Amino acid sequence: MTGRVIYAGFETQHPIGGIRLLTEHVSLLVAAGVDAYRWSPTPGFRYSWFADDVPTLSGVELDLGADDVLVVPEVAVLPDRDPAPRGRRVVFVQGHYLTFLTCPDVERYPGWDTPPALWAVSRDGVRVLARAVPDLPARLVPNPVDAGVFRPGVKVPSIAWMSRKRPSESALLKQILRNDPRSAGVELRDVRGLSHGEVARVLSDTSVFVALGAPEGEGFGLPVAEALASGCLVTGYGLGGGDELFEAPSAWPVANLRTVELADRALELVRLPDADRLRAAGRQWLVDRYNAEVTTKALLTAVEAARALPGEATRATHPAAWQDEIMRAMAPYTATMRTAEPGSVAF
């Protein structure tokens, strides 16, 4: 496979799954023999909250060859800011509900002179984007989950969730749980802000994981997949992209914003009979479908398809060059999240 595959990454030390996944793509492509890199403006930049040793490129601008492919996250796309004019570009969509937040009212997404390729991480993402951008079909690149890092330990009565995207409902859920007599002896765990390794450690002995997700919808729901791999019983909200994960035999969906029902189901699952068998079945279901081999195969096919698009050598600009514009466009989202570090893009 000729040419490079270059992923534009934003420099933030706030633990965000989409950033780690982007880096993992680079690692998988390198392992498959592809000349792949993550591109950061600052020389020597590395993420500190997970193991980060992939090949990197630096600088605000970069010369791309005719066979190179530049991959940018959907939240970095602006209609009047083409990062690589006339080059081969991919918009990597991890949150399809956020795709048009930075590109409202664009007649032909993303509004560049030549169209990019489009990748999505869930079946729902592919389906939704097919309706929203019918002339730019999205390819499915399933997310990988490291079943060696996320694996079951000795379970203790506990309920875990991640409050980052729903802080208010998280506080409500915790209050309902702590005031229910059935929660006696059950640890309540919020895994917000933990590093990749710390999350794996907590989930290893957690018995039940509650999926809250983003109010506007989920592109996939990586915490749910990691919880399934960790042998947790899972309940919560599928929210579009995460619906496919609730097909697992150890997952029970609850309708969105039914917080009382969610608390009831979580407490029931803590002491569910035959739980060990279901945990093992759920983990195996997850491992069979979301692994490095499946992702690598899909990635290699997607890269070849991107190379088949018209393209030429060009001078690329890292999307960080217009980060202020991106943040203004995303202001309605980040105002409700209130989790992005100043000057960072939350994806």
CSV table of C-alpha atoms in Angstrom, one decimal, residues 28-329:
chain,number,residue,atom,x,y,z
A,28,LEU,CA,-3.4,-0.9,13.9
A,29,LEU,CA,-2.4,0.5,10.5
A,30,VAL,CA,1.3,0.5,11.4
A,31,ALA,CA,1.0,-3.1,12.6
A,32,ALA,CA,-0.6,-4.0,9.2
A,33,GLY,CA,2.4,-2.5,7.4
A,34,VAL,CA,0.9,0.8,6.5
A,35,ASP,CA,2.9,4.0,6.7
A,36,ALA,CA,0.6,5.7,9.2
A,37,TYR,CA,1.0,8.7,11.6
A,38,ARG,CA,-0.8,10.9,14.0
A,39,TRP,CA,-0.3,14.6,13.3
A,40,SER,CA,0.0,17.1,16.1
A,41,PRO,CA,1.1,20.7,15.8
A,42,THR,CA,3.6,20.6,18.7
A,43,PRO,CA,6.8,18.6,18.2
A,44,GLY,CA,7.1,15.7,20.6
A,45,PHE,CA,3.5,15.9,21.8
A,46,ARG,CA,2.2,12.7,23.5
A,47,TYR,CA,-1.0,11.9,25.4
A,48,SER,CA,-0.3,11.2,29.1
A,49,TRP,CA,-3.5,9.3,30.0
A,50,PHE,CA,-2.9,6.2,27.9
A,51,ALA,CA,0.0,4.4,26.3
A,52,ASP,CA,1.0,6.5,23.3
A,53,ASP,CA,3.9,5.5,21.2
A,54,VAL,CA,2.6,5.7,17.6
A,55,PRO,CA,4.6,7.5,14.9
A,56,THR,CA,3.9,11.2,14.8
A,57,LEU,CA,4.3,14.2,12.6
A,58,SER,CA,4.4,17.8,13.8
A,59,GLY,CA,3.9,21.3,12.6
A,60,VAL,CA,0.9,23.4,11.6
A,61,GLU,CA,1.4,22.7,7.9
A,62,LEU,CA,2.4,19.5,6.2
A,63,ASP,CA,3.2,18.6,2.6
A,64,LEU,CA,1.1,15.7,1.4
A,65,GLY,CA,1.9,13.5,-1.6
A,66,ALA,CA,-0.6,12.4,-4.2
A,67,ASP,CA,-1.0,9.0,-2.6
A,68,ASP,CA,-1.3,10.3,1.0
A,69,VAL,CA,-4.6,10.3,2.9
A,70,LEU,CA,-5.5,12.8,5.6
A,71,VAL,CA,-8.0,11.8,8.2
A,72,VAL,CA,-9.8,14.5,10.2
A,73,PRO,CA,-12.4,14.1,12.9
A,74,GLU,CA,-15.9,15.3,12.1
A,75,VAL,CA,-15.9,18.0,14.8
A,76,ALA,CA,-12.8,19.6,13.1
A,77,VAL,CA,-14.7,20.2,9.8
A,78,LEU,CA,-15.6,23.7,8.7
A,79,PRO,CA,-17.1,24.3,5.2
A,80,ASP,CA,-14.7,27.1,4.3
A,81,ARG,CA,-11.6,25.5,5.8
A,82,ASP,CA,-10.4,22.7,3.6
A,83,PRO,CA,-7.4,21.1,5.4
A,84,ALA,CA,-5.9,19.7,2.2
A,85,PRO,CA,-7.3,21.3,-0.9
A,86,ARG,CA,-7.4,18.8,-3.8
A,87,GLY,CA,-5.9,16.1,-1.7
A,88,ARG,CA,-7.3,12.8,-0.5
A,89,ARG,CA,-9.2,13.5,2.7
A,90,VAL,CA,-11.4,11.4,5.1
A,91,VAL,CA,-13.9,12.7,7.6
A,92,PHE,CA,-13.8,10.2,10.5
A,93,VAL,CA,-17.2,10.4,12.1
A,94,GLN,CA,-17.3,9.0,15.7
A,95,GLY,CA,-20.4,11.0,16.7
A,96,HIS,CA,-22.8,11.2,13.8
A,97,TYR,CA,-25.2,13.4,15.8
A,98,LEU,CA,-22.4,16.0,15.9
A,99,THR,CA,-21.5,15.9,12.3
A,100,PHE,CA,-23.4,19.0,11.2
A,101,LEU,CA,-22.8,21.1,14.3
A,102,THR,CA,-19.8,22.8,12.7
A,103,CYS,CA,-21.4,22.6,9.2
A,104,PRO,CA,-25.0,23.8,9.4
A,105,ASP,CA,-26.8,24.6,6.2
A,106,VAL,CA,-24.1,23.3,3.9
A,107,GLU,CA,-25.8,22.2,0.6
A,108,ARG,CA,-23.1,19.6,-0.2
A,109,TYR,CA,-21.3,18.4,3.0
A,110,PRO,CA,-18.6,19.4,3.9
A,111,GLY,CA,-18.6,22.3,1.4
A,112,TRP,CA,-15.1,21.6,0.0
A,113,ASP,CA,-14.1,21.8,-3.7
A,114,THR,CA,-13.7,18.0,-3.9
A,115,PRO,CA,-15.5,15.5,-1.7
A,116,PRO,CA,-13.8,13.5,1.0
A,117,ALA,CA,-14.4,9.9,2.0
A,118,LEU,CA,-16.6,9.3,5.1
A,119,TRP,CA,-16.1,6.7,7.8
A,120,ALA,CA,-18.5,5.9,10.6
A,121,VAL,CA,-18.0,3.7,13.7
A,122,SER,CA,-21.5,2.2,14.1
A,123,ARG,CA,-24.3,0.7,12.0
A,124,ASP,CA,-26.6,3.6,13.1
A,125,GLY,CA,-23.9,6.1,12.0
A,126,VAL,CA,-23.8,4.6,8.5
A,127,ARG,CA,-27.6,4.6,8.3
A,128,VAL,CA,-28.1,8.1,9.5
A,129,LEU,CA,-25.4,9.6,7.3
A,130,ALA,CA,-26.8,7.8,4.3
A,131,ARG,CA,-29.9,9.9,4.7
A,132,ALA,CA,-28.1,13.1,5.6
A,133,VAL,CA,-25.4,12.9,2.9
A,134,PRO,CA,-26.8,10.6,0.3
A,135,ASP,CA,-24.1,11.5,-2.3
A,136,LEU,CA,-21.3,10.7,0.1
A,137,PRO,CA,-21.8,7.1,1.4
A,138,ALA,CA,-20.2,6.3,4.7
A,139,ARG,CA,-18.1,3.2,5.3
A,140,LEU,CA,-18.3,1.3,8.5
A,141,VAL,CA,-15.1,0.9,10.5
A,142,PRO,CA,-16.1,-0.9,13.7
A,143,ASN,CA,-14.4,0.2,16.9
A,144,PRO,CA,-11.8,-2.2,18.5
A,145,VAL,CA,-11.9,-3.0,22.2
A,146,ASP,CA,-8.8,-4.3,23.8
A,147,ALA,CA,-10.0,-7.4,25.6
A,148,GLY,CA,-6.5,-7.9,27.2
A,149,VAL,CA,-6.8,-4.5,29.0
A,150,PHE,CA,-10.6,-4.7,29.6
A,151,ARG,CA,-11.1,-8.1,31.3
A,152,PRO,CA,-13.1,-9.4,34.3
A,153,GLY,CA,-11.7,-9.6,37.7
A,154,VAL,CA,-13.3,-10.7,41.0
A,155,LYS,CA,-16.6,-8.9,41.0
A,156,VAL,CA,-17.9,-7.0,44.0
A,157,PRO,CA,-21.5,-5.6,44.4
A,158,SER,CA,-21.1,-2.3,42.6
A,159,ILE,CA,-22.7,0.0,40.1
A,160,ALA,CA,-20.5,2.2,37.9
A,161,TRP,CA,-21.3,4.9,35.3
A,162,MET,CA,-19.6,7.8,33.5
A,163,SER,CA,-21.1,11.2,34.4
A,164,ARG,CA,-19.2,13.4,31.9
A,165,LYS,CA,-21.9,13.8,29.3
A,166,ARG,CA,-24.9,13.9,31.7
A,167,PRO,CA,-23.8,15.5,34.9
A,168,SER,CA,-27.2,16.4,36.1
A,169,GLU,CA,-28.9,13.1,35.4
A,170,SER,CA,-25.8,11.4,36.9
A,171,ALA,CA,-26.4,13.3,40.2
A,172,LEU,CA,-30.1,12.3,40.1
A,173,LEU,CA,-29.2,8.7,39.5
A,174,LYS,CA,-26.8,8.6,42.3
A,175,GLN,CA,-29.3,10.1,44.7
A,176,ILE,CA,-32.0,7.6,43.7
A,177,LEU,CA,-29.6,4.7,44.1
A,178,ARG,CA,-28.2,5.8,47.5
A,179,ASN,CA,-31.7,6.2,48.9
A,180,ASP,CA,-32.9,2.8,47.8
A,181,PRO,CA,-32.7,0.1,50.5
A,182,ARG,CA,-31.4,-2.4,47.9
A,183,SER,CA,-28.2,-0.4,47.6
A,184,ALA,CA,-27.0,-1.4,51.0
A,185,GLY,CA,-23.5,-2.8,50.6
A,186,VAL,CA,-23.3,-1.8,46.9
A,187,GLU,CA,-20.5,0.6,45.9
A,188,LEU,CA,-21.5,3.5,43.7
A,189,ARG,CA,-18.7,4.5,41.2
A,190,ASP,CA,-18.4,7.4,38.9
A,191,VAL,CA,-15.5,6.8,36.5
A,192,ARG,CA,-15.4,10.3,35.1
A,193,GLY,CA,-12.0,11.7,34.4
A,194,LEU,CA,-10.1,8.5,35.0
A,195,SER,CA,-7.2,7.4,32.7
A,196,HIS,CA,-7.6,4.5,30.3
A,197,GLY,CA,-5.9,2.1,32.7
A,198,GLU,CA,-7.8,3.3,35.7
A,199,VAL,CA,-11.1,2.8,34.0
A,200,ALA,CA,-10.1,-0.8,33.1
A,201,ARG,CA,-9.1,-1.4,36.7
A,202,VAL,CA,-12.5,-0.1,38.1
A,203,LEU,CA,-14.5,-2.0,35.5
A,204,SER,CA,-12.7,-5.3,36.2
A,205,ASP,CA,-14.4,-5.7,39.6
A,206,THR,CA,-17.6,-3.7,38.8
A,207,SER,CA,-20.7,-5.9,38.7
A,208,VAL,CA,-23.1,-3.5,36.8
A,209,PHE,CA,-22.3,-0.7,34.4
A,210,VAL,CA,-24.9,2.0,33.7
A,211,ALA,CA,-24.8,3.6,30.2
A,212,LEU,CA,-25.9,7.2,30.3
A,213,GLY,CA,-24.2,8.6,27.1
A,214,ALA,CA,-24.7,11.9,25.5
A,215,PRO,CA,-28.1,13.6,25.5
A,216,GLU,CA,-28.0,14.3,21.8
A,217,GLY,CA,-27.2,10.7,20.9
A,218,GLU,CA,-24.2,8.4,20.8
A,219,GLY,CA,-21.9,7.6,17.9
A,220,PHE,CA,-21.1,4.2,19.4
A,221,GLY,CA,-20.7,4.1,23.2
A,222,LEU,CA,-17.2,2.9,23.8
A,223,PRO,CA,-17.6,2.8,27.6
A,224,VAL,CA,-20.4,0.3,27.1
A,225,ALA,CA,-18.2,-1.9,24.9
A,226,GLU,CA,-15.4,-1.8,27.4
A,227,ALA,CA,-17.8,-2.6,30.3
A,228,LEU,CA,-19.0,-5.7,28.4
A,229,ALA,CA,-15.4,-6.8,27.7
A,230,SER,CA,-14.8,-6.3,31.5
A,231,GLY,CA,-17.6,-8.8,32.3
A,232,CYS,CA,-20.0,-6.2,33.6
A,233,LEU,CA,-23.7,-6.6,33.3
A,234,VAL,CA,-24.9,-3.5,31.4
A,235,THR,CA,-28.1,-1.4,31.4
A,236,GLY,CA,-28.9,2.0,30.2
A,237,TYR,CA,-29.4,4.0,27.0
A,238,GLY,CA,-28.4,2.9,23.5
A,239,LEU,CA,-29.0,6.3,22.0
A,240,GLY,CA,-28.6,5.3,18.3
A,241,GLY,CA,-25.0,4.3,17.8
A,242,GLY,CA,-25.0,2.3,21.0
A,243,ASP,CA,-28.1,0.3,20.2
A,244,GLU,CA,-26.1,-2.5,18.6
A,245,LEU,CA,-24.2,-3.1,21.8
A,246,PHE,CA,-27.5,-3.8,23.6
A,247,GLU,CA,-27.8,-6.9,21.4
A,248,ALA,CA,-25.3,-8.5,23.8
A,249,PRO,CA,-26.7,-11.2,26.1
A,250,SER,CA,-25.5,-9.3,29.1
A,251,ALA,CA,-27.1,-6.0,28.3
A,252,TRP,CA,-30.6,-4.6,29.1
A,253,PRO,CA,-31.7,-1.4,27.4
A,254,VAL,CA,-33.8,1.2,29.1
A,255,ALA,CA,-35.7,4.0,27.4
A,256,ASN,CA,-34.0,7.4,27.4
A,257,LEU,CA,-34.5,9.5,30.6
A,258,ARG,CA,-36.3,6.8,32.5
A,259,THR,CA,-33.9,7.4,35.4
A,260,VAL,CA,-36.0,5.6,38.0
A,261,GLU,CA,-36.4,2.5,35.8
A,262,LEU,CA,-32.7,2.7,35.1
A,263,ALA,CA,-31.9,2.6,38.8
A,264,ASP,CA,-34.3,-0.2,39.4
A,265,ARG,CA,-32.8,-2.3,36.6
A,266,ALA,CA,-29.2,-1.6,37.9
A,267,LEU,CA,-30.1,-2.7,41.4
A,268,GLU,CA,-31.9,-5.9,40.1
A,269,LEU,CA,-28.8,-6.8,38.1
A,270,VAL,CA,-26.4,-6.5,41.0
A,271,ARG,CA,-27.9,-9.7,42.4
A,272,LEU,CA,-29.1,-11.3,39.2
A,273,PRO,CA,-29.1,-15.2,39.4
A,274,ASP,CA,-26.8,-16.9,36.8
A,275,ALA,CA,-24.9,-13.6,36.4
A,276,ASP,CA,-21.5,-15.3,35.8
A,277,ARG,CA,-22.8,-17.2,32.8
A,278,LEU,CA,-24.2,-14.0,31.3
A,279,ARG,CA,-21.1,-12.1,32.0
A,280,ALA,CA,-19.0,-14.6,30.1
A,281,ALA,CA,-21.4,-14.8,27.2
A,282,GLY,CA,-21.5,-11.0,27.0
A,283,ARG,CA,-17.8,-10.7,27.0
A,284,GLN,CA,-17.4,-13.3,24.3
A,285,TRP,CA,-20.1,-11.7,22.2
A,286,LEU,CA,-18.2,-8.4,22.4
A,287,VAL,CA,-14.8,-9.9,21.7
A,288,ASP,CA,-16.0,-11.7,18.6
A,289,ARG,CA,-17.4,-8.5,17.0
A,290,TYR,CA,-15.2,-5.6,18.2
A,291,ASN,CA,-11.5,-6.6,18.0
A,292,ALA,CA,-8.3,-5.5,16.3
A,293,GLU,CA,-8.6,-8.0,13.5
A,294,VAL,CA,-12.1,-6.8,12.5
A,295,THR,CA,-11.2,-3.2,12.7
A,296,THR,CA,-7.9,-3.6,10.8
A,297,LYS,CA,-9.7,-5.4,7.9
A,298,ALA,CA,-12.3,-2.6,7.7
A,299,LEU,CA,-9.6,0.1,7.9
A,300,LEU,CA,-7.5,-1.4,5.1
A,301,THR,CA,-10.6,-1.6,2.8
A,302,ALA,CA,-11.6,2.0,3.7
A,303,VAL,CA,-8.1,3.3,3.1
A,304,GLU,CA,-8.0,1.7,-0.3
A,305,ALA,CA,-11.3,3.2,-1.2
A,306,ALA,CA,-10.1,6.6,-0.1
A,307,ARG,CA,-7.0,6.2,-2.3
A,308,ALA,CA,-9.3,5.5,-5.3
A,309,LEU,CA,-10.8,9.0,-5.0
A,310,PRO,CA,-9.3,11.8,-7.2
A,311,GLY,CA,-6.5,13.6,-5.4
A,312,GLU,CA,-3.1,15.2,-5.9
A,313,ALA,CA,-0.2,16.5,-3.9
A,314,THR,CA,-1.1,19.5,-1.7
A,315,ARG,CA,-0.1,21.5,1.3
A,316,ALA,CA,-2.2,20.6,4.3
A,317,THR,CA,-3.1,22.7,7.3
A,318,HIS,CA,-3.8,21.2,10.7
A,319,PRO,CA,-7.4,21.9,11.9
A,320,ALA,CA,-5.9,23.3,15.1
A,321,ALA,CA,-5.1,26.4,13.0
A,322,TRP,CA,-8.8,27.3,13.1
A,323,GLN,CA,-9.6,25.8,16.5
A,324,ASP,CA,-11.2,29.1,17.8
A,325,GLU,CA,-13.7,28.9,14.9
A,326,ILE,CA,-14.4,25.3,15.7
A,327,MET,CA,-15.0,26.1,19.3
A,328,ARG,CA,-17.4,28.9,18.5
A,329,ALA,CA,-19.3,26.5,16.2
